[in-house]
mmCIF file of C-alpha atoms and ligand atoms in Angstrom:
data_model
loop_
_atom_site.group_PDB
_atom_site.id
_atom_site.type_symbol
_atom_site.label_atom_id
_atom_site.label_comp_id
_atom_site.label_asym_id
_atom_site.label_seq_id
_atom_site.Cartn_x
_atom_site.Cartn_y
_atom_site.Cartn_z
ATOM 1 C CA UNK A 1 18.601 -10.830 -18.387
ATOM 2 C CA UNK A 2 18.570 -8.313 -21.200
ATOM 3 C CA UNK A 3 17.032 -4.839 -21.244
ATOM 4 C CA UNK A 4 14.516 -4.704 -24.065
ATOM 5 C CA UNK A 5 12.126 -2.098 -25.506
ATOM 6 C CA UNK A 6 11.045 1.026 -23.617
ATOM 7 C CA UNK A 7 7.517 0.679 -22.234
ATOM 8 C CA UNK A 8 7.100 4.013 -20.488
ATOM 9 C CA UNK A 9 8.908 7.238 -19.661
ATOM 10 C CA UNK A 10 7.974 9.136 -16.511
ATOM 11 C CA UNK A 11 9.395 12.314 -14.997
ATOM 12 C CA UNK A 12 12.157 10.551 -13.058
ATOM 13 C CA UNK A 13 12.420 7.063 -14.566
ATOM 14 C CA UNK A 14 12.179 5.045 -17.758
ATOM 15 C CA UNK A 15 10.689 1.565 -17.732
ATOM 16 C CA UNK A 16 11.818 -1.151 -20.162
ATOM 17 C CA UNK A 17 10.708 -4.724 -20.694
ATOM 18 C CA UNK A 18 13.093 -7.600 -19.951
ATOM 19 C CA UNK A 19 13.584 -9.921 -22.920
ATOM 20 C CA UNK A 20 13.668 -13.166 -20.938
ATOM 21 C CA UNK A 21 10.656 -12.480 -18.710
ATOM 22 C CA UNK A 22 7.120 -11.129 -18.899
ATOM 23 C CA UNK A 23 7.085 -10.795 -15.131
ATOM 24 C CA UNK A 24 9.957 -8.329 -14.803
ATOM 25 C CA UNK A 25 10.691 -4.753 -15.794
ATOM 26 C CA UNK A 26 13.984 -2.881 -16.120
ATOM 27 C CA UNK A 27 13.868 0.515 -14.401
ATOM 28 C CA UNK A 28 16.309 3.285 -15.328
ATOM 29 C CA UNK A 29 16.668 6.396 -13.157
ATOM 30 C CA UNK A 30 17.006 9.683 -15.045
ATOM 31 C CA UNK A 31 18.966 12.758 -14.022
ATOM 32 C CA UNK A 32 15.924 14.994 -14.443
ATOM 33 C CA UNK A 33 14.305 16.616 -11.470
ATOM 34 C CA UNK A 34 10.811 18.097 -11.677
ATOM 35 C CA UNK A 35 8.466 19.823 -9.257
ATOM 36 C CA UNK A 36 4.959 21.246 -9.205
ATOM 37 C CA UNK A 37 3.616 18.691 -11.641
ATOM 38 C CA UNK A 38 6.514 19.058 -14.029
ATOM 39 C CA UNK A 39 6.265 22.878 -14.255
ATOM 40 C CA UNK A 40 9.753 23.300 -12.847
ATOM 41 C CA UNK A 41 12.466 21.163 -14.445
ATOM 42 C CA UNK A 42 16.204 20.645 -14.209
ATOM 43 C CA UNK A 43 18.890 18.118 -15.071
ATOM 44 C CA UNK A 44 21.243 17.239 -12.232
ATOM 45 C CA UNK A 45 24.377 15.174 -12.720
ATOM 46 C CA UNK A 46 24.370 11.980 -10.615
ATOM 47 C CA UNK A 47 20.751 12.344 -9.510
ATOM 48 C CA UNK A 48 19.809 9.024 -11.150
ATOM 49 C CA UNK A 49 22.758 7.302 -9.491
ATOM 50 C CA UNK A 50 21.989 8.626 -6.010
ATOM 51 C CA UNK A 51 18.289 7.792 -6.258
ATOM 52 C CA UNK A 52 18.879 4.312 -7.695
ATOM 53 C CA UNK A 53 21.270 3.439 -4.867
ATOM 54 C CA UNK A 54 19.086 5.023 -2.166
ATOM 55 C CA UNK A 55 15.910 3.254 -3.272
ATOM 56 C CA UNK A 56 17.734 -0.094 -3.657
ATOM 57 C CA UNK A 57 19.193 0.105 -0.147
ATOM 58 C CA UNK A 58 15.775 1.000 1.303
ATOM 59 C CA UNK A 59 13.801 -1.681 -0.579
ATOM 60 C CA UNK A 60 16.395 -4.307 0.425
ATOM 61 C CA UNK A 61 16.206 -3.213 4.063
ATOM 62 C CA UNK A 62 12.384 -3.230 4.005
ATOM 63 C CA UNK A 63 12.447 -6.761 2.539
ATOM 64 C CA UNK A 64 14.700 -7.865 5.400
ATOM 65 C CA UNK A 65 12.124 -6.434 7.805
ATOM 66 C CA UNK A 66 9.235 -8.311 6.143
ATOM 67 C CA UNK A 67 7.879 -5.758 3.646
ATOM 68 C CA UNK A 68 7.611 -7.180 0.117
ATOM 69 C CA UNK A 69 8.209 -4.774 -2.722
ATOM 70 C CA UNK A 70 8.592 -4.950 -6.487
ATOM 71 C CA UNK A 71 12.393 -4.661 -6.096
ATOM 72 C CA UNK A 72 14.495 -7.624 -7.322
ATOM 73 C CA UNK A 73 18.034 -6.318 -7.782
ATOM 74 C CA UNK A 74 20.122 -3.304 -8.693
ATOM 75 C CA UNK A 75 21.865 -4.060 -12.007
ATOM 76 C CA UNK A 76 23.929 -0.885 -12.483
ATOM 77 C CA UNK A 77 24.485 2.508 -10.874
ATOM 78 C CA UNK A 78 21.229 3.788 -12.400
ATOM 79 C CA UNK A 79 19.193 0.649 -13.091
ATOM 80 C CA UNK A 80 17.218 -1.932 -11.150
ATOM 81 C CA UNK A 81 15.152 -4.948 -12.156
ATOM 82 C CA UNK A 82 11.707 -5.139 -10.587
ATOM 83 C CA UNK A 83 8.581 -7.273 -10.584
ATOM 84 C CA UNK A 84 6.102 -6.022 -13.159
ATOM 85 C CA UNK A 85 3.051 -4.611 -11.368
ATOM 86 C CA UNK A 86 -0.079 -2.702 -12.262
ATOM 87 C CA UNK A 87 0.310 0.548 -10.348
ATOM 88 C CA UNK A 88 -2.653 1.454 -8.116
ATOM 89 C CA UNK A 89 -3.380 5.105 -9.042
ATOM 90 C CA UNK A 90 -3.037 6.422 -5.490
ATOM 91 C CA UNK A 91 -0.139 8.247 -3.884
ATOM 92 C CA UNK A 92 -0.071 7.158 -0.264
ATOM 93 C CA UNK A 93 1.448 9.931 1.856
ATOM 94 C CA UNK A 94 2.501 9.347 5.469
ATOM 95 C CA UNK A 95 3.304 12.340 7.681
ATOM 96 C CA UNK A 96 5.110 12.274 11.030
ATOM 97 C CA UNK A 97 5.683 16.032 11.271
ATOM 98 C CA UNK A 98 3.424 18.493 9.498
ATOM 99 C CA UNK A 99 5.022 20.162 6.445
ATOM 100 C CA UNK A 100 4.305 20.849 2.806
ATOM 101 C CA UNK A 101 0.799 20.883 1.388
ATOM 102 C CA UNK A 102 -1.141 19.827 4.496
ATOM 103 C CA UNK A 103 0.619 22.401 6.718
ATOM 104 C CA UNK A 104 -0.179 25.057 4.104
ATOM 105 C CA UNK A 105 -3.797 23.946 3.650
ATOM 106 C CA UNK A 106 -4.629 24.266 7.374
ATOM 107 C CA UNK A 107 -2.222 27.179 8.017
ATOM 108 C CA UNK A 108 -0.272 25.200 10.599
ATOM 109 C CA UNK A 109 3.399 25.993 11.017
ATOM 110 C CA UNK A 110 5.769 23.629 9.198
ATOM 111 C CA UNK A 111 7.579 21.401 11.657
ATOM 112 C CA UNK A 112 4.590 20.918 13.983
ATOM 113 C CA UNK A 113 4.716 17.377 15.373
ATOM 114 C CA UNK A 114 1.711 15.086 14.928
ATOM 115 C CA UNK A 115 0.400 12.962 17.803
ATOM 116 C CA UNK A 116 0.179 9.999 15.459
ATOM 117 C CA UNK A 117 1.242 9.420 11.844
ATOM 118 C CA UNK A 118 -1.232 10.773 9.326
ATOM 119 C CA UNK A 119 -1.987 8.745 6.176
ATOM 120 C CA UNK A 120 -3.459 10.562 3.175
ATOM 121 C CA UNK A 121 -4.377 9.432 -0.340
ATOM 122 C CA UNK A 122 -3.852 11.522 -3.479
ATOM 123 C CA UNK A 123 -5.254 10.484 -6.857
ATOM 124 C CA UNK A 124 -2.428 9.856 -9.333
ATOM 125 C CA UNK A 125 -3.442 11.952 -12.321
ATOM 126 C CA UNK A 126 -1.055 14.641 -13.584
ATOM 127 C CA UNK A 127 -3.774 16.356 -15.631
ATOM 128 C CA UNK A 128 -5.750 16.895 -12.391
ATOM 129 C CA UNK A 129 -2.623 17.814 -10.399
ATOM 130 C CA UNK A 130 -2.782 14.684 -8.182
ATOM 131 C CA UNK A 131 -5.658 15.900 -5.954
ATOM 132 C CA UNK A 132 -6.340 14.773 -2.384
ATOM 133 C CA UNK A 133 -8.953 11.997 -2.522
ATOM 134 C CA UNK A 134 -11.277 10.605 0.177
ATOM 135 C CA UNK A 135 -11.705 6.852 0.728
ATOM 136 C CA UNK A 136 -15.186 6.967 -0.819
ATOM 137 C CA UNK A 137 -13.939 8.917 -3.837
ATOM 138 C CA UNK A 138 -11.124 6.358 -4.331
ATOM 139 C CA UNK A 139 -13.767 3.628 -4.516
ATOM 140 C CA UNK A 140 -16.033 5.745 -6.762
ATOM 141 C CA UNK A 141 -13.125 6.195 -9.226
ATOM 142 C CA UNK A 142 -12.239 2.480 -8.953
ATOM 143 C CA UNK A 143 -8.676 3.343 -7.918
ATOM 144 C CA UNK A 144 -9.085 0.298 -5.669
ATOM 145 C CA UNK A 145 -11.660 -2.495 -5.744
ATOM 146 C CA UNK A 146 -12.937 -2.190 -2.222
ATOM 147 C CA UNK A 147 -12.515 -0.604 1.180
ATOM 148 C CA UNK A 148 -10.421 -3.586 2.386
ATOM 149 C CA UNK A 149 -7.731 -2.749 -0.176
ATOM 150 C CA UNK A 150 -7.631 0.815 1.167
ATOM 151 C CA UNK A 151 -7.077 -0.456 4.686
ATOM 152 C CA UNK A 152 -4.310 -2.789 3.448
ATOM 153 C CA UNK A 153 -2.609 0.237 1.833
ATOM 154 C CA UNK A 154 -2.913 2.269 5.054
ATOM 155 C CA UNK A 155 -1.649 -0.605 7.198
ATOM 156 C CA UNK A 156 1.327 -1.307 4.910
ATOM 157 C CA UNK A 157 2.195 2.405 4.718
ATOM 158 C CA UNK A 158 2.237 2.638 8.530
ATOM 159 C CA UNK A 159 4.450 -0.480 8.779
ATOM 160 C CA UNK A 160 6.854 1.013 6.222
ATOM 161 C CA UNK A 161 6.849 4.239 8.258
ATOM 162 C CA UNK A 162 8.011 2.462 11.428
ATOM 163 C CA UNK A 163 10.913 0.799 9.584
ATOM 164 C CA UNK A 164 11.953 3.888 7.615
ATOM 165 C CA UNK A 165 11.741 6.197 10.652
ATOM 166 C CA UNK A 166 14.124 3.877 12.493
ATOM 167 C CA UNK A 167 16.692 3.596 9.686
ATOM 168 C CA UNK A 168 16.724 7.374 9.130
ATOM 169 C CA UNK A 169 16.934 7.937 12.903
ATOM 170 C CA UNK A 170 20.055 5.729 12.921
ATOM 171 C CA UNK A 171 21.725 7.936 10.311
ATOM 172 C CA UNK A 172 20.816 11.224 12.006
ATOM 173 C CA UNK A 173 17.831 12.168 9.863
ATOM 174 C CA UNK A 174 14.215 12.973 10.814
ATOM 175 C CA UNK A 175 11.704 11.395 8.415
ATOM 176 C CA UNK A 176 9.138 14.187 8.184
ATOM 177 C CA UNK A 177 6.879 12.665 5.520
ATOM 178 C CA UNK A 178 7.002 10.526 2.382
ATOM 179 C CA UNK A 179 4.966 9.198 -0.521
ATOM 180 C CA UNK A 180 4.547 5.543 -1.447
ATOM 181 C CA UNK A 181 3.036 3.815 -4.438
ATOM 182 C CA UNK A 182 1.739 0.272 -4.546
ATOM 183 C CA UNK A 183 1.005 -2.123 -7.379
ATOM 184 C CA UNK A 184 -0.765 -5.413 -8.023
ATOM 185 C CA UNK A 185 1.332 -8.349 -9.250
ATOM 186 C CA UNK A 186 0.027 -11.057 -11.616
ATOM 187 C CA UNK A 187 -1.504 -12.908 -8.630
ATOM 188 C CA UNK A 188 -3.377 -9.798 -7.481
ATOM 189 C CA UNK A 189 -1.090 -9.327 -4.485
ATOM 190 C CA UNK A 190 -0.402 -5.768 -3.311
ATOM 191 C CA UNK A 191 3.324 -4.936 -3.486
ATOM 192 C CA UNK A 192 5.157 -1.769 -2.496
ATOM 193 C CA UNK A 193 6.444 -0.231 -5.761
ATOM 194 C CA UNK A 194 7.968 2.844 -7.442
ATOM 195 C CA UNK A 195 10.823 4.432 -5.428
ATOM 196 C CA UNK A 196 11.734 5.802 -2.017
ATOM 197 C CA UNK A 197 14.215 8.638 -2.481
ATOM 198 C CA UNK A 198 14.830 12.272 -1.489
ATOM 199 C CA UNK A 199 12.432 13.066 -4.375
ATOM 200 C CA UNK A 200 9.595 11.344 -2.514
ATOM 201 C CA UNK A 201 10.454 12.021 1.135
ATOM 202 C CA UNK A 202 11.056 15.023 3.378
ATOM 203 C CA UNK A 203 14.296 14.421 5.255
ATOM 204 C CA UNK A 204 15.625 16.908 7.812
ATOM 205 C CA UNK A 205 19.081 16.600 9.363
ATOM 206 C CA UNK A 206 18.630 15.949 13.094
ATOM 207 C CA UNK A 207 21.517 18.187 14.172
ATOM 208 C CA UNK A 208 21.282 21.144 11.832
ATOM 209 C CA UNK A 209 17.643 20.954 10.699
ATOM 210 C CA UNK A 210 18.906 21.274 7.091
ATOM 211 C CA UNK A 211 16.566 19.921 4.423
ATOM 212 C CA UNK A 212 18.124 17.005 2.545
ATOM 213 C CA UNK A 213 15.369 16.404 -0.034
ATOM 214 C CA UNK A 214 13.580 17.780 -3.094
ATOM 215 C CA UNK A 215 12.307 20.811 -1.154
ATOM 216 C CA UNK A 216 15.824 22.260 -1.795
ATOM 217 C CA UNK A 217 14.902 22.256 -5.491
ATOM 218 C CA UNK A 218 11.226 23.222 -5.050
ATOM 219 C CA UNK A 219 12.220 26.193 -2.857
ATOM 220 C CA UNK A 220 15.451 27.201 -4.665
ATOM 221 C CA UNK A 221 17.622 26.477 -1.636
ATOM 222 C CA UNK A 222 20.640 25.288 -3.667
ATOM 223 C CA UNK A 223 23.085 22.405 -3.029
ATOM 224 C CA UNK A 224 20.431 19.877 -4.068
ATOM 225 C CA UNK A 225 22.758 17.060 -5.157
ATOM 226 C CA UNK A 226 25.183 17.679 -2.276
ATOM 227 C CA UNK A 227 22.417 16.712 0.131
ATOM 228 C CA UNK A 228 21.167 13.756 -1.972
ATOM 229 C CA UNK A 229 24.749 12.482 -1.934
ATOM 230 C CA UNK A 230 24.925 12.905 1.842
ATOM 231 C CA UNK A 231 21.741 10.811 2.261
ATOM 232 C CA UNK A 232 23.236 8.154 -0.058
ATOM 233 C CA UNK A 233 26.586 8.047 1.814
ATOM 234 C CA UNK A 234 24.901 7.751 5.214
ATOM 235 C CA UNK A 235 22.624 4.932 3.985
ATOM 236 C CA UNK A 236 25.587 3.130 2.391
ATOM 237 C CA UNK A 237 27.479 3.255 5.688
ATOM 238 C CA UNK A 238 24.354 1.986 7.494
ATOM 239 C CA UNK A 239 23.995 -0.896 5.025
ATOM 240 C CA UNK A 240 27.648 -1.902 5.395
ATOM 241 C CA UNK A 241 27.393 -1.867 9.204
ATOM 242 C CA UNK A 242 24.158 -3.870 9.237
ATOM 243 C CA UNK A 243 24.944 -6.619 6.693
HETATM 244 P P1 TMP B 1 3.145 17.379 0.005
HETATM 245 O O1 TMP B 1 3.380 17.971 1.376
HETATM 246 O O2 TMP B 1 3.534 18.286 -1.110
HETATM 247 O O3 TMP B 1 1.744 16.860 -0.114
HETATM 248 O O4 TMP B 1 4.109 16.108 -0.106
HETATM 249 C C1 TMP B 1 4.084 15.069 0.828
HETATM 250 C C2 TMP B 1 5.219 14.089 0.542
HETATM 251 O O5 TMP B 1 5.010 13.416 -0.680
HETATM 252 C C3 TMP B 1 6.589 14.737 0.424
HETATM 253 O O6 TMP B 1 7.527 13.918 1.092
HETATM 254 C C4 TMP B 1 6.892 14.763 -1.037
HETATM 255 C C5 TMP B 1 6.098 13.620 -1.587
HETATM 256 N N1 TMP B 1 5.529 13.901 -2.901
HETATM 257 C C6 TMP B 1 5.861 13.085 -3.976
HETATM 258 O O7 TMP B 1 6.643 12.137 -3.840
HETATM 259 N N2 TMP B 1 5.308 13.349 -5.186
HETATM 260 C C7 TMP B 1 4.428 14.377 -5.379
HETATM 261 O O8 TMP B 1 3.949 14.542 -6.503
HETATM 262 C C8 TMP B 1 4.103 15.208 -4.258
HETATM 263 C C9 TMP B 1 3.161 16.374 -4.432
HETATM 264 C C10 TMP B 1 4.671 14.926 -3.048
HETATM 265 N N1 LIG B 2 6.335 14.916 -8.308
HETATM 266 C C1 LIG B 2 5.759 16.117 -8.825
HETATM 267 C C2 LIG B 2 6.580 16.603 -10.016
HETATM 268 O O1 LIG B 2 7.621 16.090 -10.259
HETATM 269 C C3 LIG B 2 5.493 17.175 -7.805
HETATM 270 C C4 LIG B 2 6.532 17.424 -6.735
HETATM 271 O O2 LIG B 2 7.226 16.534 -6.303
HETATM 272 O O3 LIG B 2 6.627 18.595 -6.301
HETATM 273 O O4 LIG B 2 6.200 17.503 -10.744
#
């Protein structure tokens, strides 16, 4: 397998084609960190490495638990090879504890537990600032083909939540909320895609309550990479113990 020409550059990753296959893409994690729709930017040494390892461990674990994703294999410290998919333009957010934008919107204190996980859709469009979108609006904008696809996304997101909550629980971390993206493969099958990292999750240390995710950067809390590294080390230990 050989990395070929660059197809796309996003805020956190670059996507390349793979010379031997039309079905695969080569994903490279960057060291850049952005927030608020790219308004706030920084470069952080090792960020790409931590996120590549974290997402690879999580996709592999999810696969073991029956959740198919685009992930094939990690090919270096900052690169993975994935199934090529057409990304569905919805960010699927699952919340276990209220924090971030939904806490702010309804003026509910951050950290308030939810009786059941909340699934929300946001429309993936940077120029619109990724707005919250209703099921009917998602269909109006043809983000999905039909209401059945929306329920598949919700169902899959809730299944992923159960598995992720458990793995983070095992390493002493509360999974507050996270964002998933899904894509369609060449057969039209819905696959979990993109990444699952401290950029896309809220992770609070069970003992100390410390934030171990991108909120440290968004809110100028400092020690951003120290906490990403801690998440990576704990997941690596988990993976080694559960081979
Ligand atoms: P929010 O509370 O800002 O809506 O974020 C909910 C979760 O989604 C949180 O874990 C961070 C993640 N997220 C992304 O991965 N990308 C984004 O663009 C945003 C706004 C949130
Ligand atoms: N993902 C968005 C950005 O990088 C927003 C965020 O995560 O705060 O700009």
